[in-house]
Coordinates of C-alpha atoms and ligand atoms in Angstrom, one line a residue:
X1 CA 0.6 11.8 21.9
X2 CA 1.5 15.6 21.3
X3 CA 4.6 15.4 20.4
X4 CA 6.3 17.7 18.0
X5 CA 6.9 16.0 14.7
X6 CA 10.3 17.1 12.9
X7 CA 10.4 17.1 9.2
X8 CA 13.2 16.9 7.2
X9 CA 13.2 17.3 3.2
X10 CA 15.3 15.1 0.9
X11 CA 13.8 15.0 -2.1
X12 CA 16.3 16.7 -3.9
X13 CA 19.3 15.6 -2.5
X14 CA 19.5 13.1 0.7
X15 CA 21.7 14.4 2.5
X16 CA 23.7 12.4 5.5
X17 CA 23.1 14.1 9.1
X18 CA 18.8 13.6 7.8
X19 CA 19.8 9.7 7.9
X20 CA 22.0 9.6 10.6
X21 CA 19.3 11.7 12.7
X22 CA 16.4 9.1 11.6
X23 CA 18.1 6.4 12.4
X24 CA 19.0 7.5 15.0
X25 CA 15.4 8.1 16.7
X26 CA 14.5 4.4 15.0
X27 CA 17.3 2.9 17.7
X28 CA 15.6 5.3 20.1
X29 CA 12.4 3.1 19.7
X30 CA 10.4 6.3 18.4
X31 CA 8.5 5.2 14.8
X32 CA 9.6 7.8 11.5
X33 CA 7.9 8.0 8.2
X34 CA 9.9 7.5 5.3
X35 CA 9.2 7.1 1.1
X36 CA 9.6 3.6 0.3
X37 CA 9.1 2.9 -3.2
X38 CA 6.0 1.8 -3.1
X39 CA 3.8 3.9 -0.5
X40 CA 5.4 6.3 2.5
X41 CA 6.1 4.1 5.7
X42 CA 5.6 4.4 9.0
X43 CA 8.9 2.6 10.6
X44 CA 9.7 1.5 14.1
X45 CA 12.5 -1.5 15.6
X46 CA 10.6 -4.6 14.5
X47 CA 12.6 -6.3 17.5
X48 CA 11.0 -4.1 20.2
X49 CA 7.6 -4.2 21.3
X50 CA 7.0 -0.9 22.6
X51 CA 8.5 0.6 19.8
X52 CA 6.5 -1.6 17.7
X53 CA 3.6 -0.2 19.5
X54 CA 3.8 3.0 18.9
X55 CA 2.9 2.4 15.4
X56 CA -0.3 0.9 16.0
X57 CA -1.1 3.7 18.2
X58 CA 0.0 6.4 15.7
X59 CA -2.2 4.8 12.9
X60 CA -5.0 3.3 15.1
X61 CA -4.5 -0.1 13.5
X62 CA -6.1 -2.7 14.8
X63 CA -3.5 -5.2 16.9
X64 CA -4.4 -8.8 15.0
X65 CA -3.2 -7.2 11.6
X66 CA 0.7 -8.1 11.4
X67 CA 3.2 -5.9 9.9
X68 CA 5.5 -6.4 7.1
X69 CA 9.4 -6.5 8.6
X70 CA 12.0 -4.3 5.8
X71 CA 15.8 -5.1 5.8
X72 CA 18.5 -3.8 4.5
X73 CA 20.8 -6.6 3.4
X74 CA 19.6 -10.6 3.2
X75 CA 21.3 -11.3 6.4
X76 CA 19.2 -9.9 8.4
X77 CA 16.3 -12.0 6.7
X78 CA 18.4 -14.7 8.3
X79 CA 18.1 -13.1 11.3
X80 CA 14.2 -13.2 11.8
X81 CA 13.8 -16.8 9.6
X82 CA 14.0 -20.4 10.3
X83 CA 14.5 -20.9 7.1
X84 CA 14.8 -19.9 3.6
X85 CA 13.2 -21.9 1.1
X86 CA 14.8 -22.7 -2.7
X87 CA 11.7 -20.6 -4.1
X88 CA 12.5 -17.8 -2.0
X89 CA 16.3 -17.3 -2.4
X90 CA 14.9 -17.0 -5.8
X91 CA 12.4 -14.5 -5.6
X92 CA 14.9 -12.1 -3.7
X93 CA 17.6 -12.4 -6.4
X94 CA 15.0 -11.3 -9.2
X95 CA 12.7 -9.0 -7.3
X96 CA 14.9 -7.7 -4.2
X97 CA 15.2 -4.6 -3.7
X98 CA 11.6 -4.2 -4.5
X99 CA 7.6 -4.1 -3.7
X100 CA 7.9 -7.9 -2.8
X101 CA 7.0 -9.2 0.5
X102 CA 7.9 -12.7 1.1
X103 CA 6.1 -14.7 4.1
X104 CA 8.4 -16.8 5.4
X105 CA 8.9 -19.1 9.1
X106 CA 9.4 -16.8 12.0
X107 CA 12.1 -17.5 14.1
X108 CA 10.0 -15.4 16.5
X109 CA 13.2 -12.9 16.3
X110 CA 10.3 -10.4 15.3
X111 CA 8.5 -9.3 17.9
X112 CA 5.0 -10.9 18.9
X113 CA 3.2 -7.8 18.0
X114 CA 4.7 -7.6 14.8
X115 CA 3.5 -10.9 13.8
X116 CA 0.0 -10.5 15.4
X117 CA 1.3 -14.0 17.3
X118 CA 1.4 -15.9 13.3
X119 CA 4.4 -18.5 13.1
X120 CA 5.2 -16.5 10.0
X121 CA 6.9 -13.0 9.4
X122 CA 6.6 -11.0 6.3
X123 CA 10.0 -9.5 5.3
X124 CA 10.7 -7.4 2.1
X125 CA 13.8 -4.9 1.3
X126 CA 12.6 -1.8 -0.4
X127 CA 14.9 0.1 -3.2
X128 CA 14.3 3.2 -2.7
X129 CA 17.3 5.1 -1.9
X130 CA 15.9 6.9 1.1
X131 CA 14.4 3.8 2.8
X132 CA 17.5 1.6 2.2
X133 CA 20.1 4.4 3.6
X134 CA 17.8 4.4 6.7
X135 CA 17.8 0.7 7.0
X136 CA 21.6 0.3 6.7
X137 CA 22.0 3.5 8.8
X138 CA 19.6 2.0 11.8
X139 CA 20.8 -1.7 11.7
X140 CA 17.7 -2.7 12.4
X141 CA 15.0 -4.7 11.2
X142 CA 12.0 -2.1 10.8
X143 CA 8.6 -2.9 10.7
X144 CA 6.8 -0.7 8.9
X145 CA 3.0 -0.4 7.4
X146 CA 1.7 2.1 4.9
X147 CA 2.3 5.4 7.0
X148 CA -1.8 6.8 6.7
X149 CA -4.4 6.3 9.4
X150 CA -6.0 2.9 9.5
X151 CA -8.5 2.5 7.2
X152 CA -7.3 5.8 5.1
X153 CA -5.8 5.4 1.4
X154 CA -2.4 4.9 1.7
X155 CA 0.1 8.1 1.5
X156 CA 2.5 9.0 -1.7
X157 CA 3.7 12.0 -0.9
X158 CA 4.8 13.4 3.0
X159 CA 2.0 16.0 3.0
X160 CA -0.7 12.6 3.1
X161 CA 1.7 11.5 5.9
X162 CA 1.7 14.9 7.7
X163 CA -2.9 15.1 7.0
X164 CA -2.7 11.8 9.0
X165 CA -0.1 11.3 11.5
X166 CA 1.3 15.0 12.5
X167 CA 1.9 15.1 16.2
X168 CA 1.2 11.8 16.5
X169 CA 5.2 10.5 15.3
X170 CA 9.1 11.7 15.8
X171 CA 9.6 12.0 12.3
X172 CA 8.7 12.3 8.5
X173 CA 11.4 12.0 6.1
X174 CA 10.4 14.0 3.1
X175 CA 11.5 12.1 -0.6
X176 CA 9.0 13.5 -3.0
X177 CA 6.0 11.1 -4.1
X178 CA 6.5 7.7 -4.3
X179 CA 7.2 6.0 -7.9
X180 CA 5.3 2.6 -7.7
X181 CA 2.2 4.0 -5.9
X182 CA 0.1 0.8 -4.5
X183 CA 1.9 -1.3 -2.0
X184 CA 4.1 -4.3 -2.5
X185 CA 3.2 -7.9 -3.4
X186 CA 2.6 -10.3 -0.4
X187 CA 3.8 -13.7 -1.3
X188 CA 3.0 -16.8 1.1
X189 CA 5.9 -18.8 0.5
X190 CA 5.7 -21.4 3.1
X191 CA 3.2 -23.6 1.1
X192 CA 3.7 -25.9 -1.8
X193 CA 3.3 -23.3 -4.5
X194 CA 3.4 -19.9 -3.5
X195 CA 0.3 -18.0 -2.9
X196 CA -0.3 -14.0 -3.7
X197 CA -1.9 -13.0 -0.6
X198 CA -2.1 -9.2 -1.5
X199 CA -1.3 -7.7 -5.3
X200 CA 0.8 -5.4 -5.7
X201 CA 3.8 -3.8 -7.7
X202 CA 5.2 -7.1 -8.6
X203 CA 2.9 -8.7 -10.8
X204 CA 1.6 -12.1 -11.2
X205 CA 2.9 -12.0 -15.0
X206 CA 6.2 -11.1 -13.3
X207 CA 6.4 -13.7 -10.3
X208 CA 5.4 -16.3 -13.4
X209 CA 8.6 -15.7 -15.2
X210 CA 10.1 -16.7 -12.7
X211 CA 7.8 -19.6 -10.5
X212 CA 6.9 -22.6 -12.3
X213 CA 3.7 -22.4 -10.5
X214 CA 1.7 -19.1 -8.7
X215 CA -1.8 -19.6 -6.5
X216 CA -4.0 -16.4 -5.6
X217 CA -5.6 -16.1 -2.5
X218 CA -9.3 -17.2 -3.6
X219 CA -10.3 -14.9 -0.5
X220 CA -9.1 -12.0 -3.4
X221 CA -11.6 -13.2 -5.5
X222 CA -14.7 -14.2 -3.4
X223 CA -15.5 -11.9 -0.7
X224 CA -16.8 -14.8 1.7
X225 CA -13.6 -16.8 1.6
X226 CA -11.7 -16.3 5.2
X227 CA -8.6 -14.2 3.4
X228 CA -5.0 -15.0 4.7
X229 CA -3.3 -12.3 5.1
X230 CA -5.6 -10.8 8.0
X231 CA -5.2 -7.2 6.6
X232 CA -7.2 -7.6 3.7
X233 CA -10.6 -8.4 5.8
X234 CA -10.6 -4.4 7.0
X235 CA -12.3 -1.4 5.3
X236 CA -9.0 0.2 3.7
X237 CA -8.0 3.1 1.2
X238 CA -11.4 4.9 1.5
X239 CA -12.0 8.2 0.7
X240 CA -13.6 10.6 2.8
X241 CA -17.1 11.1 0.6
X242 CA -18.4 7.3 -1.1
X243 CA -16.9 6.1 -3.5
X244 CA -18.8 3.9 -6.4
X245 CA -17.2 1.5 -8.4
X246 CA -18.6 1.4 -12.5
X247 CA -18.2 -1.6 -14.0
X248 CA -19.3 -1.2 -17.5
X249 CA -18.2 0.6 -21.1
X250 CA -17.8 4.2 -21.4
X251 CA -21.1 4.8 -22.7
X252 CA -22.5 3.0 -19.5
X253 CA -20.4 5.5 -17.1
X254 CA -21.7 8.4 -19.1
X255 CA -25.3 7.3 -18.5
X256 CA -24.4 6.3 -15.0
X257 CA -22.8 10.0 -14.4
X258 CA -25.7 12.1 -15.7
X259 CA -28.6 10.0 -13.7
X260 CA -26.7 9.9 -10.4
X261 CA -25.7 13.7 -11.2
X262 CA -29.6 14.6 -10.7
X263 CA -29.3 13.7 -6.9
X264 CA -25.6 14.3 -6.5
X265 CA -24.7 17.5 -8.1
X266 CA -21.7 17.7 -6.0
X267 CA -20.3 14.1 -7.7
X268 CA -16.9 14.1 -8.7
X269 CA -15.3 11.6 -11.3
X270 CA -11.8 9.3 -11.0
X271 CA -11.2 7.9 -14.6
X272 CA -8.3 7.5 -17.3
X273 CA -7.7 10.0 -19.7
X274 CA -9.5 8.3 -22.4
X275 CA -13.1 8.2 -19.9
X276 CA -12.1 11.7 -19.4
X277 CA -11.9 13.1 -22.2
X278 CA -15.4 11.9 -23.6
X279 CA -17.4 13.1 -20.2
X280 CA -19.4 16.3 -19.9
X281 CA -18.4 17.0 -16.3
X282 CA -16.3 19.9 -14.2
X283 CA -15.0 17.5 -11.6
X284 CA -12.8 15.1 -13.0
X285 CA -9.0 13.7 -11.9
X286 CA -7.6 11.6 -15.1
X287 CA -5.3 9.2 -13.8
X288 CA -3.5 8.5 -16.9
X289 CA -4.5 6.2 -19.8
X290 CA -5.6 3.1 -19.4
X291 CA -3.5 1.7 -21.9
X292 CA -0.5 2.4 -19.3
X293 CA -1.8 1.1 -15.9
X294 CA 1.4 1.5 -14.1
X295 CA 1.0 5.2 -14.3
X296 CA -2.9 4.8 -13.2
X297 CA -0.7 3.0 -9.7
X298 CA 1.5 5.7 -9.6
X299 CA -2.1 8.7 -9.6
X300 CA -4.1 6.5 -7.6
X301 CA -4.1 7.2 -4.1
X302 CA -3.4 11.1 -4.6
X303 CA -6.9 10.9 -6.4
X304 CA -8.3 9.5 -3.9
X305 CA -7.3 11.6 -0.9
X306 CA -8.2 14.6 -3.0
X307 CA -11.9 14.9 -2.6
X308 CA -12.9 16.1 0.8
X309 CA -16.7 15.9 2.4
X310 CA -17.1 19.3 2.8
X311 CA -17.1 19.6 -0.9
X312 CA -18.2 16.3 -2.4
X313 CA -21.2 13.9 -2.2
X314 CA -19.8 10.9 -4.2
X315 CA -16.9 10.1 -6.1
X316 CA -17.3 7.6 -9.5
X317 CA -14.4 5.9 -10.4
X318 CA -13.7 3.6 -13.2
X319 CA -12.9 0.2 -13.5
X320 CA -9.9 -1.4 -14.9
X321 CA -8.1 -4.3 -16.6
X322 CA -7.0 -6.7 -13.9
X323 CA -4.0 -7.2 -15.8
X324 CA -0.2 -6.4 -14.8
X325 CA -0.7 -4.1 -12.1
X326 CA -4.4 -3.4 -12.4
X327 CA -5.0 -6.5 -10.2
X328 CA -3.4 -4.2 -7.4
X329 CA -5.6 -1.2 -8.5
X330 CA -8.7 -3.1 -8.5
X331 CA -7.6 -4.9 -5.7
X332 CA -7.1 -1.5 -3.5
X333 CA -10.7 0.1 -5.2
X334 CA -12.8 -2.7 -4.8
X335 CA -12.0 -2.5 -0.7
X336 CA -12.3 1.6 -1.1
X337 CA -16.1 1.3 -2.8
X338 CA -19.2 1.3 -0.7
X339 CA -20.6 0.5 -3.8
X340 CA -21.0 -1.9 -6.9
X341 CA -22.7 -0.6 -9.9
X342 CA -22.3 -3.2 -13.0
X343 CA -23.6 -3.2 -16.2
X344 CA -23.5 -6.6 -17.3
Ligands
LIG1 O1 4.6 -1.6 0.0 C1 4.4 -2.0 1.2 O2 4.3 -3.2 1.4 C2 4.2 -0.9 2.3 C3 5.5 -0.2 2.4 C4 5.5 0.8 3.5 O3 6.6 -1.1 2.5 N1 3.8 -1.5 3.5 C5 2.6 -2.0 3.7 O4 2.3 -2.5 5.0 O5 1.7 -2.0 2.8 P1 0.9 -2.7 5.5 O6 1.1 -3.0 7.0 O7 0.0 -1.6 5.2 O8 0.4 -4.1 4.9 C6 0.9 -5.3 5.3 C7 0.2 -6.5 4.7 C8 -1.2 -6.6 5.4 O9 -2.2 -7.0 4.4 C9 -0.9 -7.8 6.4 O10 -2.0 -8.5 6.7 C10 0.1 -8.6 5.5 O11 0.9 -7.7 4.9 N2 0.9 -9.5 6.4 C11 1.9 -9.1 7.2 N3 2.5 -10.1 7.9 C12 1.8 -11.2 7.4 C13 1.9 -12.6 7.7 N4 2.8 -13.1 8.6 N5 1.0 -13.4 7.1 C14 0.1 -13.0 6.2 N6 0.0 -11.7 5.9 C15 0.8 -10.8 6.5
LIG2 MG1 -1.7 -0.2 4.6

């Protein structure tokens, strides 16, 4: 794959022929990047095999990982589904459009490589403005995963897309970064209770507003469970150099910094602003202050894409509160790390 990839900017204005032309070279079966809220997505007809293919080829991604399905309007939902559970119909009025993904039935509508084969399809509508003008544009069902290479941190901005995949897709659809940052929630919701598969930028706080009752994956929590959603077993978001996870107080990271410092001058630092501010170090991205984690989502995978090998030996980055949307980040940095290094 050599081909040219066109790039179109939007992110002041979107402007109508951009659309018209994307969508266009989606009913084509050729895969475009676009800014969904959440991360940049690499989109293709979610009805069409080969087109679907062309996404795993572009990304490298391994075939037995299934792909979440966007829409642009609930009937289309209908159009992939057997059914629609109570508990869903509810979840789409509070949450839709947004960074929910709802597992639901397959009707099988979804092509087989879209679902990796499951009896299940994961379906979400997006809100951002971009993404949805596509969708309606197209007419389609798209399937679309995070638009990086496999195994990459996800992209926020087109120029990650363009690092990754240039050459290797039609299309990037330039919207400016991306305002949520991590991915979307996966919900199962063809059990009893519904189960978080994946965190993400719905929160569990959130989904308990409006569910009487919310299960997580206990594969999230213990690494030797068999997880559900078969994308969260494979190395993802990692940086180029190592990265090492601190678990501790600040005083711990500062001792953690200066010792591994001896061996590592080139070691560069991702922390909030607060961590920041007390360290002794050149190297540092501060993501923001821990008191407001949404905006730590929002820095996230920039910081990580940031440090190349050339220049750096190891990245330290800071643990957060698994609360609200730090489950995500925690989530996405525990599966970056190569390493673990806790304090109590
Ligand atoms: O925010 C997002 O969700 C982004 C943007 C582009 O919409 N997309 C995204 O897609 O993160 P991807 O492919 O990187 O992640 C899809 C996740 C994977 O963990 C996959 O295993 C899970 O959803 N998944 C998809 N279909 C599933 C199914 N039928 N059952 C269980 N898990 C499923
Ligand atoms: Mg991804």
């Amino acid at each position: 794959m050599t081909n040219q990839t066109k790039i179109w900017n939007v992110s002041t204005t979107i402007n109508e022929e951009t659309i018209q032309e994307a969508a266009a070279l989606l009913r084509d079966q050729q895969v475009v990047a676009f800014p969904t809220e959440t991360v940049y997505g690499l989109a293709a007809d979610a009805t069409h095999e080969a087109a679907v293919q062309r996404i795993f080829e572009a990304k490298g991604r391994p075939a037995d990982n299934p792909l979440i399905v966007h829409v642009g309007n609930r009937e289309q939902v209908k159009q992939l589904v057997t059914e629609i559970p109570e508990v869903a119909h509810r979840l789409m009025d509070e949450f839709w459009p947004g960074p929910l993904t709802l597992i639901l039935p397959s009707n099988h509508t979804a092509s087989q490589n879209v679902t990796a084969g499951l009896d299940t399809v994961a379906v979400r509508m997006p809100s951002h403005p971009v993404a949805l003008q596509i969708l309606q544009a197209a007419g389609l069902p798209l399937a679309a995963p995070s638009a990086n290479r496999s195994g990459r941190p996800s992209p926020t901005e087109a120029d990650h897309v363009k690092q990754d995949l240039d050459g290797r897709i039609a299309g990037i659809v330039d919207g400016g970064p991306t305002g949520v940052g991590v991915e979307s929630t996966v919900l199962d919701c063809t059990s009893e209770i519904p189960v978080i598969l994946r965190p993400g930028g719905v929160t569990k706080e959130d989904l308990e507003r409006i569910l009487p009752e919310v299960m997580v994956d206990p594969a999230l929590a213990d690494q030797k469970e068999q997880p559900k959603s078969p994308g969260m077993k494979y190395t993802h978001y990692a940086p180029e150099s190592p990265l090492w996870l601190i678990e501790g107080d600040d005083d711990f990271f500062q001792q953690q910094l200066l010792h591994i410092k001896e061996e590592n001058p080139r070691t560069a630092v991702i922390a909030s602003n607060e961590l920041a501010e007390k360290l002794d170090h050149e190297v540092i991205t501060a993501c923001g202050s821990r008191e407001n984690l949404p905006e730590i989502a929002v820095q996230l995978y920039r910081a990580l894409r940031q440090y190349k090998k050339a220049d750096i030996d190891v990245i330290l980055c800071e643990s957060f509160e698994e609360k609200g949307v730090g489950a995500a980040i925690m989530n996405r940095l525990q599966k970056a790390a190569t390493q673990k290094i806790t304090q109590y």
